[in-house]
Amino acid sequence: MSQKVAVDALRYISVLLLFRFMNSLGTAFSFISNDAVAKIQILENYRCGANGQMYFTVQSMVKYEVDHRLVDLEKRGNHYESGCRTLLRLHRALKWLQLFLEKLRVASDDSKTSVLCSEAYNDSLANYHPWIVRKAAAIAFYMLPSRASFFEIMNMGPSEKVVATLGDALPLISKTYDITQELYNQHCFLDLP
Ligand SMILES: *[C@@H]1O[C@H](CO)[C@@H](O)[C@H](O)[C@H]1NC(C)=O
């Protein structure tokens, strides 16, 4: 995957995986997926807007918004919904998804999905969520089914096939994550308010 398609890849992964994995499982992930949908919509609006061609890759978006001072580095600026800030939220959610799917991939059939999911969450998104959201997440995750039923609900064929599909998808997720991480790090954008 070339760096140029990073935004497209992120969109692809966000849309396909977040929707497929999360929405099919009902409410347990809705606090993550609802937010992701809203953030994707914001980026979508930029892409369809007057400067849409600047929003085709992560790199061009960052360059455009930096050059035009469209990114708030502090709270309560004029650009609280910049593309850079919005993508950062998706980027953090992607880390959770990456950790969770990797855990699911290597886990045994009788593993508790709820534990895998909350470990992944605690190591990623939880650091950015207020206490009340973390509590709600813990309760929602607690209701997740076993790994075997989880795979069944995903409806992607037998468990070996799901594991193989995850094995194909995870390097792409991780590459996408790393490209954005590196770029944001260079710009000191990893803590955008
Ligand atoms: C995740 O963090 C919550 C709250 O800090 C804690 O109660 C829970 O046990 C943690 N989950 C795992 C699997 O470590």
Tab-separated table of N, CA and C and ligand atoms in Angstrom, residues 115 118-119 122 134-135, ligand 1:
chain	number	residue	atom	x	y	z
A	115	VAL	N	-12.971	-9.794	27.723
A	115	VAL	CA	-11.660	-9.491	28.312
A	115	VAL	C	-10.706	-8.978	27.228
A	118	SER	N	-11.730	-5.455	26.347
A	118	SER	CA	-11.436	-4.389	27.313
A	118	SER	C	-9.936	-4.222	27.520
A	119	GLU	N	-9.153	-5.283	27.333
A	119	GLU	CA	-7.692	-5.102	27.345
A	119	GLU	C	-7.268	-4.159	26.218
A	122	ASN	N	-8.449	-0.670	27.075
A	122	ASN	CA	-7.645	-0.049	28.141
A	122	ASN	C	-6.285	0.418	27.629
A	134	ARG	N	-15.597	5.331	30.061
A	134	ARG	CA	-14.865	4.088	30.333
A	134	ARG	C	-15.751	3.105	31.109
A	135	LYS	N	-16.539	3.624	32.035
A	135	LYS	CA	-17.465	2.770	32.799
A	135	LYS	C	-18.499	2.142	31.873
B	1	LIG	C1	-9.725	-2.072	32.152
B	1	LIG	O1	-9.782	-0.955	33.014
B	1	LIG	C2	-10.886	-0.988	33.904
B	1	LIG	C3	-10.961	0.347	34.628
B	1	LIG	O2	-9.699	0.904	34.867
B	1	LIG	C4	-10.707	-2.167	34.860
B	1	LIG	O3	-11.780	-2.225	35.757
B	1	LIG	C5	-10.685	-3.439	34.021
B	1	LIG	O4	-10.443	-4.558	34.843
B	1	LIG	C6	-9.602	-3.351	32.951
B	1	LIG	N1	-9.768	-4.518	32.081
B	1	LIG	C7	-8.760	-5.348	31.799
B	1	LIG	C8	-9.107	-6.542	30.996
B	1	LIG	O5	-7.608	-5.156	32.158
